[in-house]
Structures are given as structure tokens and as C-alpha cells.
Rosetta silent file (secondary structure, phi, psi, omega in degrees, C-alpha in Angstrom):
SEQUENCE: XXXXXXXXXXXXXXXXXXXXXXXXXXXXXXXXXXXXXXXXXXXXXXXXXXXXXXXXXXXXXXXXXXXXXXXXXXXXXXXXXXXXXXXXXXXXXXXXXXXXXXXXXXXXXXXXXXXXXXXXXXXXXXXXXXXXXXXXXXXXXXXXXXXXXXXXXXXXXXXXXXXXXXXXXXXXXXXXXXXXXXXXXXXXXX
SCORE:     score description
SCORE:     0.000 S_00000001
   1 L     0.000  157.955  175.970    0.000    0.000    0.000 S_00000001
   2 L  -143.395  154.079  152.705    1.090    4.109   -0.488 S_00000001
   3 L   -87.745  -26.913  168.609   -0.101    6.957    0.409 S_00000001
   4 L  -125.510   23.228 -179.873    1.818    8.773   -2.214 S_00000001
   5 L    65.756    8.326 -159.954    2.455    6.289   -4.733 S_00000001
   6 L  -121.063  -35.548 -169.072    6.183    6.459   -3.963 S_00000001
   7 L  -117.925   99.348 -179.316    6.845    5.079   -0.773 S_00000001
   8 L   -96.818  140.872 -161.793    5.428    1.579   -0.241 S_00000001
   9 L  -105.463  128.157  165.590    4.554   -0.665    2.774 S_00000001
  10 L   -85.270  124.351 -170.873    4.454   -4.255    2.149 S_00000001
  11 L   -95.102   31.370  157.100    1.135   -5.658    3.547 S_00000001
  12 L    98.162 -162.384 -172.846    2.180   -9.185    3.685 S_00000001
  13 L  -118.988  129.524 -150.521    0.507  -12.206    1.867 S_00000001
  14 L   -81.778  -34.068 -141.963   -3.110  -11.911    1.487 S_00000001
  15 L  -158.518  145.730  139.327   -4.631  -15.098    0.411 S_00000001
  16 L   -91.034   77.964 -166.918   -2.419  -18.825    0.372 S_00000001
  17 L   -74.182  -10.756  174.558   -3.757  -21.500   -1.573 S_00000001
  18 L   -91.329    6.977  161.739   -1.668  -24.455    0.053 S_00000001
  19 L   176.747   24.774  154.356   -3.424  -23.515    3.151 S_00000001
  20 L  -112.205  -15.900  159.543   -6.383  -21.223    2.606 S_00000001
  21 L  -107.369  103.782  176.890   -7.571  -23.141   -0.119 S_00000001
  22 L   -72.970  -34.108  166.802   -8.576  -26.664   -0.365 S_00000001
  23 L   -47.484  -42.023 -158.729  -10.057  -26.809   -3.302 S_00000001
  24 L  -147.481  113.590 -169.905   -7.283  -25.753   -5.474 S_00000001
  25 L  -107.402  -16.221  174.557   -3.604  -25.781   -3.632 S_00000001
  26 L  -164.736  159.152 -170.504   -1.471  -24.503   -6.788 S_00000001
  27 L   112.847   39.387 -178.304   -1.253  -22.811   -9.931 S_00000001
  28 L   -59.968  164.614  165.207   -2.043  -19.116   -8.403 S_00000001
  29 L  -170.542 -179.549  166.568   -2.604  -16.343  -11.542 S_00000001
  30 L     8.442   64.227 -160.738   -4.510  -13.583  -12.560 S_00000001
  31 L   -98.195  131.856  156.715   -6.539  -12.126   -9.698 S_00000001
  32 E   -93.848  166.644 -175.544   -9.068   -9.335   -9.582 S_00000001
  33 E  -142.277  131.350  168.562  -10.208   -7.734   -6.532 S_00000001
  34 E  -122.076  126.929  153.080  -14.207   -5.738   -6.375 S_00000001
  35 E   -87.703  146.400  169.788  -15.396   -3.860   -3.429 S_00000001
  36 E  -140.977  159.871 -172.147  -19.047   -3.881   -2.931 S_00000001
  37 E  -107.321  131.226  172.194  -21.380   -2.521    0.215 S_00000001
  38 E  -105.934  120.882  160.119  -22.939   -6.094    1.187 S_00000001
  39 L    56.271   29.409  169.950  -25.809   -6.274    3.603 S_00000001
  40 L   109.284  -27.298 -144.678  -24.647   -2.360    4.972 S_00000001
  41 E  -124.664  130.383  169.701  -21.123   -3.314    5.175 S_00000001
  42 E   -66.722  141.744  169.424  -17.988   -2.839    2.546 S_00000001
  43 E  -108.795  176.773  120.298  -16.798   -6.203    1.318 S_00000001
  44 E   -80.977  156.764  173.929  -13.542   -7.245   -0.698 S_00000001
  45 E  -149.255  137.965 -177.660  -14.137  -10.268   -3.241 S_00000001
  46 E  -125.222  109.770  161.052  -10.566  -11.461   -4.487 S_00000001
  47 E   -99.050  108.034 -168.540  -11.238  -13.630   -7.371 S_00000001
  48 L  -131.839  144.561  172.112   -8.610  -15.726   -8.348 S_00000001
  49 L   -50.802  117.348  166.038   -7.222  -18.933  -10.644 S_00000001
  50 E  -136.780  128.207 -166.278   -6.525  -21.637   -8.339 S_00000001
  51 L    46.377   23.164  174.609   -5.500  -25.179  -10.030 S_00000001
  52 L    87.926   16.555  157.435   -7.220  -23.852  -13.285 S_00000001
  53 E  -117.834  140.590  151.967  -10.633  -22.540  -11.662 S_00000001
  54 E   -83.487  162.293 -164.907  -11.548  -19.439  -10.198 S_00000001
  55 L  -150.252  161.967 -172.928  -12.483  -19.171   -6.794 S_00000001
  56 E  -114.763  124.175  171.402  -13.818  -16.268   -4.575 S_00000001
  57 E  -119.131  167.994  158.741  -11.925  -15.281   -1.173 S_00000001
  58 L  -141.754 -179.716 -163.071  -13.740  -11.851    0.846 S_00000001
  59 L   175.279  151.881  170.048  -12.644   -9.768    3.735 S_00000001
  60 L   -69.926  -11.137  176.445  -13.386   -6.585    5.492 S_00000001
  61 L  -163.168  174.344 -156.203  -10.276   -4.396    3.781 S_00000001
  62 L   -72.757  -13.707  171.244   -8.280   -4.755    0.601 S_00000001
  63 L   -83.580  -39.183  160.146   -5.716   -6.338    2.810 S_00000001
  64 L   139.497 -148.114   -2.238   -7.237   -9.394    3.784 S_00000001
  65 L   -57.006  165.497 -165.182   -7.006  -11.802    5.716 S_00000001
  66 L  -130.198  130.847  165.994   -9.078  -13.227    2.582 S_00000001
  67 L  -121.061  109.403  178.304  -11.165  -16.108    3.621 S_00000001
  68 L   -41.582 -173.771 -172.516  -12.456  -18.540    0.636 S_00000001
  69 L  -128.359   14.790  167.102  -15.227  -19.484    0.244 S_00000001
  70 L    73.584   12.120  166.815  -14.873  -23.065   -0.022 S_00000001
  71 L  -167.209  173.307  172.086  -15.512  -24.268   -3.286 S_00000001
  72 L   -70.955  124.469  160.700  -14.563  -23.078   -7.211 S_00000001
  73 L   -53.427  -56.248 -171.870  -16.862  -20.525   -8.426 S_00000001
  74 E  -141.361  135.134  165.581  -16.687  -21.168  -11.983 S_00000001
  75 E   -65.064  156.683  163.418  -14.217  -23.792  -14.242 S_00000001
  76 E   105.851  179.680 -172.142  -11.565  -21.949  -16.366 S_00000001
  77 L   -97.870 -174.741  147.505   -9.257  -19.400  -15.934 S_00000001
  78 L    79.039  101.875   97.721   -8.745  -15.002  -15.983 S_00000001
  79 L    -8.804  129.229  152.669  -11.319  -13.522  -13.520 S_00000001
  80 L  -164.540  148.186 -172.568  -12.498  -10.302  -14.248 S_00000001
  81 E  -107.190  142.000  178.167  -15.614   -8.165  -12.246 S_00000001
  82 E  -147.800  131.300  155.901  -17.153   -5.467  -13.834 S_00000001
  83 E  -113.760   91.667 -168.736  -19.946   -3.539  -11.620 S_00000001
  84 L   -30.556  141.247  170.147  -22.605   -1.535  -13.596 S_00000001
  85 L   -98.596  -22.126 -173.532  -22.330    2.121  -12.000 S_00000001
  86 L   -61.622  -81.969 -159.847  -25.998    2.564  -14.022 S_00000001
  87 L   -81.123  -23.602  179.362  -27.341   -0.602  -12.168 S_00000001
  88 L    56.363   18.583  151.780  -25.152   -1.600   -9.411 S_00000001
  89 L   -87.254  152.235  167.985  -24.814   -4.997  -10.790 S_00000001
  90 E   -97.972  149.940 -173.303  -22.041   -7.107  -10.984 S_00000001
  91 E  -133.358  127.835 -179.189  -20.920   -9.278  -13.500 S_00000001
  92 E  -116.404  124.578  152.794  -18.058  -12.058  -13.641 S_00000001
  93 E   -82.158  127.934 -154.526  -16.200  -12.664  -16.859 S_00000001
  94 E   179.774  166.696 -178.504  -13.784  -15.203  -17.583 S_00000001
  95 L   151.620 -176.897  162.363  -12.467  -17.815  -19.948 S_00000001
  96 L  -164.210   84.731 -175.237   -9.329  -19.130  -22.233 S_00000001
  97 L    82.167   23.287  132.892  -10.322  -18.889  -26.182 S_00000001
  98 L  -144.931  143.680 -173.239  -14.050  -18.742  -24.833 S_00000001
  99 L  -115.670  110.921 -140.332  -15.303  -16.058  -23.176 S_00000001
 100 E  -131.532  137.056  176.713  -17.761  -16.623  -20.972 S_00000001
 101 E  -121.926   98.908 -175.682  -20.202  -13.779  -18.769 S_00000001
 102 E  -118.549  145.618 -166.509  -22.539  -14.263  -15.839 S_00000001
 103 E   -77.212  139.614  164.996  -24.465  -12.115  -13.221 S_00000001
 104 E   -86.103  139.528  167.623  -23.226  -12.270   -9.480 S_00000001
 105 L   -66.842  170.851  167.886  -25.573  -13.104   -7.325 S_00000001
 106 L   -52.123  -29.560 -163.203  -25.791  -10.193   -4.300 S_00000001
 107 L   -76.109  -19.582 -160.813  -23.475  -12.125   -2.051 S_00000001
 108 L    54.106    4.474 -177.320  -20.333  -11.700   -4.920 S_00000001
 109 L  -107.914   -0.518 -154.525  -19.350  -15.500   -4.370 S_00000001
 110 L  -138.084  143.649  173.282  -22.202  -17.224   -6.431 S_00000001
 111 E  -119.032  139.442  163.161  -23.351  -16.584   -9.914 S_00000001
 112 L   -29.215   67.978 -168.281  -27.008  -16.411  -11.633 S_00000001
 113 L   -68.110   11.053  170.562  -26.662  -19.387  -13.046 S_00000001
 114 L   -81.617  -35.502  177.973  -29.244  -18.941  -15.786 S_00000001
 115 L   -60.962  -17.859  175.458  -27.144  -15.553  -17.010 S_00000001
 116 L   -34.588  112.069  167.469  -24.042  -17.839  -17.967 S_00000001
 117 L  -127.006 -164.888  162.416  -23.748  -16.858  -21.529 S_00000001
 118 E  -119.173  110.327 -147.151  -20.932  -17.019  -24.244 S_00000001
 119 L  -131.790   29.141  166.236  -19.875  -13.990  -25.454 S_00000001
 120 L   -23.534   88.431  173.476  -16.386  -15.052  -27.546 S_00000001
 121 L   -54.004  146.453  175.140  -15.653  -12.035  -29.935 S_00000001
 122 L   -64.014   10.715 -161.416  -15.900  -13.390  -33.426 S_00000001
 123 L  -102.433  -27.131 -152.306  -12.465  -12.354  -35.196 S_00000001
 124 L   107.400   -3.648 -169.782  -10.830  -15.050  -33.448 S_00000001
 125 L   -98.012   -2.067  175.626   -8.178  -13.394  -31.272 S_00000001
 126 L   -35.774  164.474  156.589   -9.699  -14.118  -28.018 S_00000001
 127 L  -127.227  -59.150 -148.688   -7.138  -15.880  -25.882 S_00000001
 128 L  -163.559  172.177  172.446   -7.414  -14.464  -21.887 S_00000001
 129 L    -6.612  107.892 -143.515   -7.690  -12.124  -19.711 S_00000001
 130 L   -97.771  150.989  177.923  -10.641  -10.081  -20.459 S_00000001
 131 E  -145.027  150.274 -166.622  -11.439   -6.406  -18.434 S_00000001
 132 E  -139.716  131.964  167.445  -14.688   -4.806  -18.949 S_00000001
 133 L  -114.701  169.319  150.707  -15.221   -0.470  -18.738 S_00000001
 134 L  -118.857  122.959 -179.124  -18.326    1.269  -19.155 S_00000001
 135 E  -147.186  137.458 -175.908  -17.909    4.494  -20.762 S_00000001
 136 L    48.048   34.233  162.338  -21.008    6.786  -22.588 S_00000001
 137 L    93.312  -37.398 -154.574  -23.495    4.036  -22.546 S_00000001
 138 E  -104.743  147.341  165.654  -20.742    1.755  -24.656 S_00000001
 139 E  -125.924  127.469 -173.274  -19.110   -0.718  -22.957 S_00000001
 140 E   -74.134  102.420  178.199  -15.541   -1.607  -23.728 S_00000001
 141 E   -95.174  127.115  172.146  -14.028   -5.198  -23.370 S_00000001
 142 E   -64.296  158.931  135.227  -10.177   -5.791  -23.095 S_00000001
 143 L  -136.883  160.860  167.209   -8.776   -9.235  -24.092 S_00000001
 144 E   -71.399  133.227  167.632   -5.501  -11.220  -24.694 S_00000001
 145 E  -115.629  121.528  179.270   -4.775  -12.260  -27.953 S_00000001
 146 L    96.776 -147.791 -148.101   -1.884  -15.482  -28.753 S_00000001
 147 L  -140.629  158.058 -175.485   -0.339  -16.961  -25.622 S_00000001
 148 L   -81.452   -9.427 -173.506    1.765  -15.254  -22.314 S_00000001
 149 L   -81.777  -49.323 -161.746    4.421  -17.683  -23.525 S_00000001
 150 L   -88.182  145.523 -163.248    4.585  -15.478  -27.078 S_00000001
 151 L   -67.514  -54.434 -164.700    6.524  -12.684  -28.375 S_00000001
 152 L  -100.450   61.261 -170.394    3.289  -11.584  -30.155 S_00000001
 153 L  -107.167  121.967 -179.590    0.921  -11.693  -27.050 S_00000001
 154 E  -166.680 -176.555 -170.787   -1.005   -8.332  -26.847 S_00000001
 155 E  -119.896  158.844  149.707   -4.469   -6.672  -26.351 S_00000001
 156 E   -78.790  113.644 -174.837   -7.350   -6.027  -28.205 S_00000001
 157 L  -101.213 -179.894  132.884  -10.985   -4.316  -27.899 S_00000001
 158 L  -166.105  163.697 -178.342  -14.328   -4.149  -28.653 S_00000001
 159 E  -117.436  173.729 -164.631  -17.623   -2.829  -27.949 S_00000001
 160 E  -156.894  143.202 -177.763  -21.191   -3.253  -26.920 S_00000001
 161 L  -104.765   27.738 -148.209  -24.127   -1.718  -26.073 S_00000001
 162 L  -144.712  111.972  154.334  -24.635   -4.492  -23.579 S_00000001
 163 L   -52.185   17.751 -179.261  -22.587   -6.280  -20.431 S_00000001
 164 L  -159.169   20.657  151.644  -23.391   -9.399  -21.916 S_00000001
 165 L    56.197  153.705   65.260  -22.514   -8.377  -25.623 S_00000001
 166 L   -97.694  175.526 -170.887  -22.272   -9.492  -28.343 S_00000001
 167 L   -98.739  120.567  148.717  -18.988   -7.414  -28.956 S_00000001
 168 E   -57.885  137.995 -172.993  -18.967   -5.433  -32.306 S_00000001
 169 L  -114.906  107.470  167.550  -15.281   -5.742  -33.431 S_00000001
 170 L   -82.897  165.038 -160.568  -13.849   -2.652  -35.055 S_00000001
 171 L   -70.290  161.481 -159.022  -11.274   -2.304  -37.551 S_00000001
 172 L    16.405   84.991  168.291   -7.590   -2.014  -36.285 S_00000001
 173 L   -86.918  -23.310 -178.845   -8.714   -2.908  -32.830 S_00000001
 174 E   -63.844  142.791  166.777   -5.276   -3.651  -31.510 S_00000001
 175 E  -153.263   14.188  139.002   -3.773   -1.119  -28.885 S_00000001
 176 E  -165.231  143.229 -161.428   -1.376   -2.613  -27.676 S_00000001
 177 L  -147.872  173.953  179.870    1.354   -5.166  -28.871 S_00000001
 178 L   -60.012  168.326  177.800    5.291   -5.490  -28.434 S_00000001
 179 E  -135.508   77.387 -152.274    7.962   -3.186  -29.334 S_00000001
 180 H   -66.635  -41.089 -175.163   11.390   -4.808  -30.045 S_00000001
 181 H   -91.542    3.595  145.828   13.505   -1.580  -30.693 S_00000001
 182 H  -114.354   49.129  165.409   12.255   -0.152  -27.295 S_00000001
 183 L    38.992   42.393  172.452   12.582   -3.888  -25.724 S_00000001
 184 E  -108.659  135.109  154.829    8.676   -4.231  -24.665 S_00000001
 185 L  -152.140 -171.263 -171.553    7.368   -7.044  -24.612 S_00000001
 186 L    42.594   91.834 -157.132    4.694   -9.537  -23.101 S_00000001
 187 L  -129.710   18.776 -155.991    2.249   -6.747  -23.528 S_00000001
 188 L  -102.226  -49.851 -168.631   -1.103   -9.021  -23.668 S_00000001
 189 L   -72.009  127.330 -169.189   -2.465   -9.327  -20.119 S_00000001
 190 L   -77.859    0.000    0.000   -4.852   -6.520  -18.998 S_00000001
């Protein structure tokens, strides 16, 4: 954590999976974090890959302790939360070369499961790890395109007039990919 962005305190290790999680003991990745006011009270919900699922941990502050929640939310990998500011809903997105979108229940650990949809943009570049904006009514989705292993691993957009798409793909959609003569690379994960 900072206070100025400059000087940083380490607040330790939030979440374990070889002995806060039982479900899933290794193979940590790609974690989002959502605050929401639950039942009166701010939560955290740390959603994270554990053994190739996501899973849900919550807590009273962004530090933890994060306690799971004792099962996988959803198979597959990449978490990502998006919370309507129009609607105050939430929504969890996820996948790896399908992209998959479902409403959170109020509680943030459980999802609607009749809202499960499939929302794969259509060019083909999905890979991973997808982030969802709202901006003017349009809503923007991030994604990975190729592999975290590859030189040409980078992101992509598209939009919707919808959290649960489908995503209109527009032309030169890429925005951001490697740069070999200023030595960037692995540029794909939002």
C-alpha cells in the first residue's frame, strides 16, 4: 500500500492456496479484486485462478485476511468483475479462447446461473484475460490475444451496447502489442 504512490509498505501475503484453499492448492494467476457494500457493510471479493478454476476469497479491507469461500466458483481461468455504475450490478467474466459472462448473485461469491452466456468475440483473437469499462453508454471489453508464452501476445478491444454483448469488433482494434527496438514485450495481459 502508499499513500503517495512512492513510498510503499508491504502488507504481507493476502490469500495462500496451500493452506487457505482446499479446493485448489497450486497454480495461483490472474486475480481481480471488487469492493461492494454487502448487507450495509464494505466487502472485498478477491477472485482468483486456483488449479485452473476461479475461486472467490472476501474480507473486510483490501488487505485481507481473505477467507475462501470453499468451493470453485466457476471452471476456467482469468477472472475479471465489472460492476454496472448505471445498475449496481455485478458481473463475472472469464475464460481461455471462450469467453464466458454471468451475473453475481448479491453475495459476490455465487453466480445467476441462468445468465451464464458465451460472449467469444468473433475475429478469433480471443485468448485471456478479459477487463470490462463502461464508458457513454458503450461498454468496452479488453482481451488477450496469442499466448503469455509469445513474443506476439497483446491486447485487443471491442464494444457493446450491452454487459453481456455481443462485442462489435472494429477495424484495427489492436492497442497494444510489443515493441522490439524499445525492448517491450509480453504486452497481452490486462
Amino acid at each position: 500500500s502508499s499513500t503517495d504512490l512512492v513510498n510503499w509498505v508491504d502488507e504481507g501475503v493476502i490469500l495462500n492456496l496451500p493452506t487457505d484453499v482446499k479446493w485448489g492448492t497450486y497454480n495461483a494467476w490472474a486475480p481481480g479484486i471488487a469492493e461492494k457494500k454487502v448487507n450495509g457493510a464494505y466487502k472485498y471479493f478477491y477472485y482468483f485462478v486456483a488449479a485452473g478454476n476461479t475461486g472467490v476469497a472476501v474480507a473486510d479491507e483490501p488487505t485481507g485476511p481473505f477467507v475462501d469461500s470453499g468451493k470453485k466458483l466457476v471452471d476456467n481461468i482469468d477472472p475479471a468483475v465489472y460492476t454496472d455504475t448505471i445498475t449496481g450490478k455485478s458481473y463475472l467474466y472469464w475464460g481461455n479462447t471462450t469467453l464466458y459472462v454471468a451475473e453475481l448473485n448479491d453475495d459476490m461469491i455465487s453466480i445467476k446461473s441462468s445468465t451464464k452466456k458465451t460472449i467469444t468475440p468473433t475475429d478469433g483473437t480471443f485468448r485471456e484475460g478479459i477487463y470490462v469499462v463502461r464508458r457513454n453508454g458503450t461498454y468496452y471489453f479488453f482481451w488477450s490475444e496469442d499466448d503469455t508464452r509469445s513474443a506476439n501476445y497483446r491486447v485487443r478491444y471491442g464494444t457493446s451496447t450491452s454487459p453481456f454483448g455481443p462485442i462489435a469488433i472494429p477495424a484495427n482494434n489492436l492497442i497494444l502489442a510489443k515493441d522490439a527496438t524499445l525492448g517491450i514485450y509480453g504486452t497481452g495481459h490486462n
